[in-house]
Amino acid sequence: MKRLLIIGIGAGDPDHLTLQAAKAIAAADVFFIVDKGEVKHDLIQLRLDLIAGHGRAPYRIAEARDPERDRDAAAYTAAVDDWRSRRALACEALIRDELAEGETGAFLVWGDPGVYDSTLSIVEEILGRGQVAFDYQVIPGISSVAALTAAHRTSLTQVGRPVHLTTGRRLAEHGPTADDVVVMLDAHCSFAGLDDYSIHWGAYLGTPDEILVSGPVSEVGERIRELRAQARARKGWIMDTYLLRRNQP
């Protein structure tokens, strides 16, 4: 039976790697990398550095090109589903062609595989098609949410208050639905105008490029917008996360 490891590697700092994840990397025969192109090469480089530091030779690296995604489609959910299915086909080919029976393959997942990541659903889609048989294990990692709250020295939860994890798109459509809201990858700064909230914002968390801003939305919102635009123009991409917290009377 082929074996697959889905390994969370943390939000960007190599020291985020857990002992369990380091042992899992050492157990892999093949590492699968889905390449997002030259613009995001530093995301690939971190994976390669972790493999070089913790992998046990001889190991192999097998790569596939990430399918293009239509980010301007009117039907957002359908566009994401289409992209995931095409990515699943690419990953299925890697597992089928590059992993022998009895070997262990690994996907190194940014952050935690169970928080705002498509790898687990892709693996289940591959298994559901029944063309490739394998068993798999999930190794948790430090998520961007954990890295964010640690960097800002604040707790994710407060007594008697729920936390809502959502996206910038949903926040823009429905507004905040809790006193404490974690927002992932908000390309349009949908926090604008939420002046009864404070914000803890972070980009490139755990990396040398990390940027942190916190304060009332009314005071720091425009600064975050400017910093985000500058950083994206400089690097060609940005990954950011923030916590909105309703101000107490």
Short mmCIF file of C-alpha atoms in Angstrom, two decimals:
data_model
loop_
_atom_site.label_atom_id
_atom_site.label_comp_id
_atom_site.label_asym_id
_atom_site.label_seq_id
_atom_site.Cartn_x
_atom_site.Cartn_y
_atom_site.Cartn_z
CA MET A 1 0.00 0.00 0.00
CA LYS A 2 1.21 3.48 -0.80
CA ARG A 3 1.34 5.88 2.15
CA LEU A 4 0.88 9.63 2.11
CA LEU A 5 1.81 12.21 4.75
CA ILE A 6 0.11 15.62 4.79
CA ILE A 7 2.57 17.66 6.86
CA GLY A 8 1.83 21.10 8.29
CA ILE A 9 5.05 23.14 8.22
CA GLY A 10 3.95 26.34 9.95
CA ALA A 11 3.30 29.87 8.79
CA GLY A 12 6.75 30.72 7.48
CA ASP A 13 9.36 30.48 10.23
CA PRO A 14 11.48 27.29 9.87
CA ASP A 15 11.36 27.04 13.66
CA HIS A 16 7.58 26.55 13.42
CA LEU A 17 8.26 22.97 12.34
CA THR A 18 7.17 20.60 15.10
CA LEU A 19 9.10 17.53 16.19
CA GLN A 20 6.31 15.37 14.77
CA ALA A 21 6.58 17.14 11.42
CA ALA A 22 10.38 16.80 11.37
CA LYS A 23 10.05 13.05 11.99
CA ALA A 24 7.44 12.80 9.24
CA ILE A 25 9.75 14.55 6.76
CA ALA A 26 12.49 12.11 7.69
CA ALA A 27 10.13 9.20 6.96
CA ALA A 28 9.26 10.24 3.39
CA ASP A 29 10.69 8.66 0.25
CA VAL A 30 9.13 11.19 -2.15
CA PHE A 31 8.17 14.83 -1.67
CA PHE A 32 5.45 16.22 -3.91
CA ILE A 33 5.62 19.93 -4.76
CA VAL A 34 2.94 21.81 -6.66
CA ASP A 35 4.77 24.77 -8.20
CA LYS A 36 2.93 28.12 -8.24
CA GLY A 37 5.49 29.77 -10.50
CA GLU A 38 8.45 32.10 -10.16
CA VAL A 39 6.53 34.82 -8.33
CA LYS A 40 5.98 32.52 -5.35
CA HIS A 41 9.32 30.73 -5.56
CA ASP A 42 10.17 31.63 -1.96
CA LEU A 43 7.19 29.52 -0.83
CA ILE A 44 8.75 26.56 -2.64
CA GLN A 45 12.22 27.39 -1.31
CA LEU A 46 11.10 27.09 2.31
CA ARG A 47 9.81 23.60 1.58
CA LEU A 48 13.07 22.65 -0.14
CA ASP A 49 15.08 23.99 2.81
CA LEU A 50 13.01 21.95 5.27
CA ILE A 51 13.41 18.83 3.15
CA ALA A 52 17.17 19.36 2.93
CA GLY A 53 17.39 19.92 6.68
CA HIS A 54 15.20 17.05 7.85
CA GLY A 55 14.86 14.57 4.98
CA ARG A 56 16.76 11.31 4.93
CA ALA A 57 18.57 10.47 1.73
CA PRO A 58 17.98 9.01 -0.67
CA TYR A 59 14.71 10.86 -1.25
CA ARG A 60 13.13 12.17 -4.42
CA ILE A 61 11.31 15.38 -5.27
CA ALA A 62 8.47 15.25 -7.80
CA GLU A 63 6.91 18.46 -9.09
CA ALA A 64 3.73 19.43 -10.90
CA ARG A 65 2.57 22.81 -12.16
CA ASP A 66 -0.34 24.33 -10.26
CA PRO A 67 -3.31 24.86 -12.62
CA GLU A 68 -4.32 28.43 -13.33
CA ARG A 69 -7.37 29.64 -11.42
CA ASP A 70 -9.97 32.07 -12.76
CA ARG A 71 -10.03 34.71 -10.02
CA ASP A 72 -12.43 36.97 -11.91
CA ALA A 73 -15.21 34.42 -12.41
CA ALA A 74 -18.67 35.57 -11.39
CA ALA A 75 -19.43 32.16 -9.85
CA TYR A 76 -16.67 32.09 -7.22
CA THR A 77 -17.48 28.71 -5.65
CA ALA A 78 -17.72 26.99 -9.01
CA ALA A 79 -14.39 28.47 -10.08
CA VAL A 80 -12.70 27.22 -6.90
CA ASP A 81 -14.23 23.75 -7.31
CA ASP A 82 -12.98 23.59 -10.91
CA TRP A 83 -9.47 24.64 -9.85
CA ARG A 84 -9.39 22.07 -7.04
CA SER A 85 -10.49 19.29 -9.37
CA ARG A 86 -7.74 20.16 -11.88
CA ARG A 87 -5.21 20.34 -9.05
CA ALA A 88 -6.46 16.97 -7.79
CA LEU A 89 -5.76 15.45 -11.22
CA ALA A 90 -2.19 16.82 -11.12
CA CYS A 91 -1.63 15.44 -7.61
CA GLU A 92 -3.19 12.11 -8.55
CA ALA A 93 -0.70 11.77 -11.41
CA LEU A 94 2.18 12.43 -9.01
CA ILE A 95 0.98 9.79 -6.56
CA ARG A 96 0.29 7.29 -9.34
CA ASP A 97 3.51 7.77 -11.31
CA GLU A 98 6.10 8.82 -8.73
CA LEU A 99 5.21 6.76 -5.64
CA ALA A 100 5.84 3.01 -5.64
CA GLU A 101 3.92 0.47 -3.59
CA GLY A 102 5.28 0.41 -0.05
CA GLU A 103 6.78 3.90 -0.32
CA THR A 104 5.82 7.03 1.63
CA GLY A 105 5.08 10.30 -0.12
CA ALA A 106 4.62 13.72 1.48
CA PHE A 107 2.95 17.04 0.78
CA LEU A 108 4.36 19.90 2.86
CA VAL A 109 1.45 22.22 3.61
CA TRP A 110 1.83 25.87 4.58
CA GLY A 111 0.44 26.48 8.08
CA ASP A 112 -1.91 23.74 9.24
CA PRO A 113 -3.58 21.33 6.78
CA GLY A 114 -6.92 21.72 8.57
CA VAL A 115 -7.07 25.54 8.48
CA TYR A 116 -7.93 27.26 5.19
CA ASP A 117 -6.14 24.78 2.93
CA SER A 118 -7.40 22.59 0.09
CA THR A 119 -5.01 19.63 0.39
CA LEU A 120 -7.27 17.40 2.48
CA SER A 121 -10.27 17.87 0.20
CA ILE A 122 -8.06 17.20 -2.82
CA VAL A 123 -6.74 13.97 -1.27
CA GLU A 124 -10.30 12.84 -0.53
CA GLU A 125 -11.34 13.64 -4.10
CA ILE A 126 -8.46 11.51 -5.41
CA LEU A 127 -9.44 8.59 -3.19
CA GLY A 128 -13.09 9.00 -4.18
CA ARG A 129 -12.26 8.51 -7.86
CA GLY A 130 -10.76 5.13 -7.02
CA GLN A 131 -7.93 5.26 -9.56
CA VAL A 132 -5.12 5.29 -6.98
CA ALA A 133 -5.15 3.52 -3.63
CA PHE A 134 -3.23 4.81 -0.62
CA ASP A 135 -3.49 5.48 3.09
CA TYR A 136 -2.74 8.90 4.52
CA GLN A 137 -1.95 10.65 7.78
CA VAL A 138 -2.27 14.33 8.71
CA ILE A 139 0.43 16.04 10.78
CA PRO A 140 -0.79 19.36 12.22
CA GLY A 141 1.20 22.56 11.95
CA ILE A 142 1.28 26.05 13.41
CA SER A 143 -1.40 27.98 11.54
CA SER A 144 -1.24 31.60 10.44
CA VAL A 145 -3.92 32.28 13.07
CA ALA A 146 -1.68 30.99 15.86
CA ALA A 147 1.30 32.89 14.43
CA LEU A 148 -0.80 36.07 14.24
CA THR A 149 -2.05 36.00 17.83
CA ALA A 150 1.43 35.12 19.13
CA ALA A 151 3.05 37.95 17.19
CA HIS A 152 0.51 40.42 18.59
CA ARG A 153 0.69 38.89 22.09
CA THR A 154 -3.06 38.47 22.27
CA SER A 155 -5.45 35.59 22.88
CA LEU A 156 -7.65 34.27 20.11
CA THR A 157 -10.55 33.73 22.50
CA GLN A 158 -12.16 35.77 25.23
CA VAL A 159 -14.40 34.55 28.03
CA GLY A 160 -17.97 34.07 26.90
CA ARG A 161 -17.34 35.26 23.33
CA PRO A 162 -17.30 33.11 20.17
CA VAL A 163 -14.72 33.43 17.40
CA HIS A 164 -15.75 33.34 13.74
CA LEU A 165 -13.24 32.25 11.08
CA THR A 166 -14.16 33.65 7.67
CA THR A 167 -12.83 35.13 4.43
CA GLY A 168 -12.56 38.68 3.18
CA ARG A 169 -15.18 37.90 0.56
CA ARG A 170 -17.69 36.74 3.17
CA LEU A 171 -16.91 39.66 5.45
CA ALA A 172 -17.60 42.09 2.62
CA GLU A 173 -20.91 40.37 1.82
CA HIS A 174 -22.27 39.84 5.33
CA GLY A 175 -20.24 41.99 7.69
CA PRO A 176 -18.83 40.73 11.00
CA THR A 177 -20.98 38.00 12.55
CA ALA A 178 -19.28 37.86 15.96
CA ASP A 179 -17.46 40.10 18.40
CA ASP A 180 -14.19 38.41 17.41
CA VAL A 181 -13.61 37.56 13.74
CA VAL A 182 -10.53 36.02 12.09
CA VAL A 183 -10.29 36.93 8.40
CA MET A 184 -8.07 35.07 5.93
CA LEU A 185 -6.55 36.51 2.74
CA ASP A 186 -8.67 39.62 2.33
CA ALA A 187 -7.57 41.14 -0.97
CA HIS A 188 -9.93 44.10 -0.67
CA CYS A 189 -9.41 45.20 2.95
CA SER A 190 -13.03 44.50 3.81
CA PHE A 191 -12.49 45.79 7.35
CA ALA A 192 -12.89 49.35 6.05
CA GLY A 193 -15.63 51.22 7.86
CA LEU A 194 -15.83 48.81 10.80
CA ASP A 195 -15.00 51.59 13.21
CA ASP A 196 -16.44 49.80 16.25
CA TYR A 197 -13.69 47.17 15.89
CA SER A 198 -9.97 47.04 16.55
CA ILE A 199 -7.69 45.00 14.28
CA HIS A 200 -4.60 42.83 14.72
CA TRP A 201 -3.19 42.43 11.19
CA GLY A 202 -0.19 40.51 9.94
CA ALA A 203 1.36 39.69 6.57
CA TYR A 204 4.10 37.16 5.68
CA LEU A 205 3.84 35.89 9.26
CA GLY A 206 6.94 34.16 10.55
CA THR A 207 9.12 35.24 7.64
CA PRO A 208 11.80 37.96 7.42
CA ASP A 209 9.21 40.06 5.54
CA GLU A 210 6.69 39.95 8.38
CA ILE A 211 4.56 43.10 8.81
CA LEU A 212 2.39 43.74 11.89
CA VAL A 213 -0.12 46.49 12.60
CA SER A 214 -2.70 46.76 15.37
CA GLY A 215 -5.10 49.37 16.67
CA PRO A 216 -8.61 50.72 16.09
CA VAL A 217 -9.75 50.21 12.50
CA SER A 218 -10.59 53.90 12.28
CA GLU A 219 -6.97 54.80 13.07
CA VAL A 220 -4.89 52.11 11.33
CA GLY A 221 -7.14 50.88 8.51
CA GLU A 222 -5.71 53.18 5.86
CA ARG A 223 -2.15 52.41 6.94
CA ILE A 224 -2.81 48.68 6.55
CA ARG A 225 -4.25 49.27 3.09
CA GLU A 226 -1.13 51.21 2.03
CA LEU A 227 1.32 48.70 3.53
CA ARG A 228 -0.52 45.82 1.91
CA ALA A 229 -0.44 47.45 -1.54
CA GLN A 230 3.25 48.29 -1.23
CA ALA A 231 4.19 44.79 -0.07
CA ARG A 232 2.22 43.09 -2.82
CA ALA A 233 3.79 45.32 -5.46
CA ARG A 234 7.26 44.59 -4.07
CA LYS A 235 6.96 40.79 -3.83
CA GLY A 236 4.25 40.03 -6.38
CA TRP A 237 2.08 38.22 -3.81
CA ILE A 238 0.89 38.58 -0.25
CA MET A 239 -0.53 36.30 2.41
CA ASP A 240 -2.15 38.12 5.31
CA THR A 241 -4.49 37.38 8.18
CA TYR A 242 -6.18 39.53 10.75
CA LEU A 243 -8.27 39.42 13.90
CA LEU A 244 -11.12 41.88 14.30
CA ARG A 245 -12.21 42.50 17.89
CA ARG A 246 -15.26 44.58 18.76
CA ASN A 247 -14.39 47.47 21.03
CA GLN A 248 -15.85 47.26 24.51
CA PRO A 249 -17.98 50.18 25.75
#
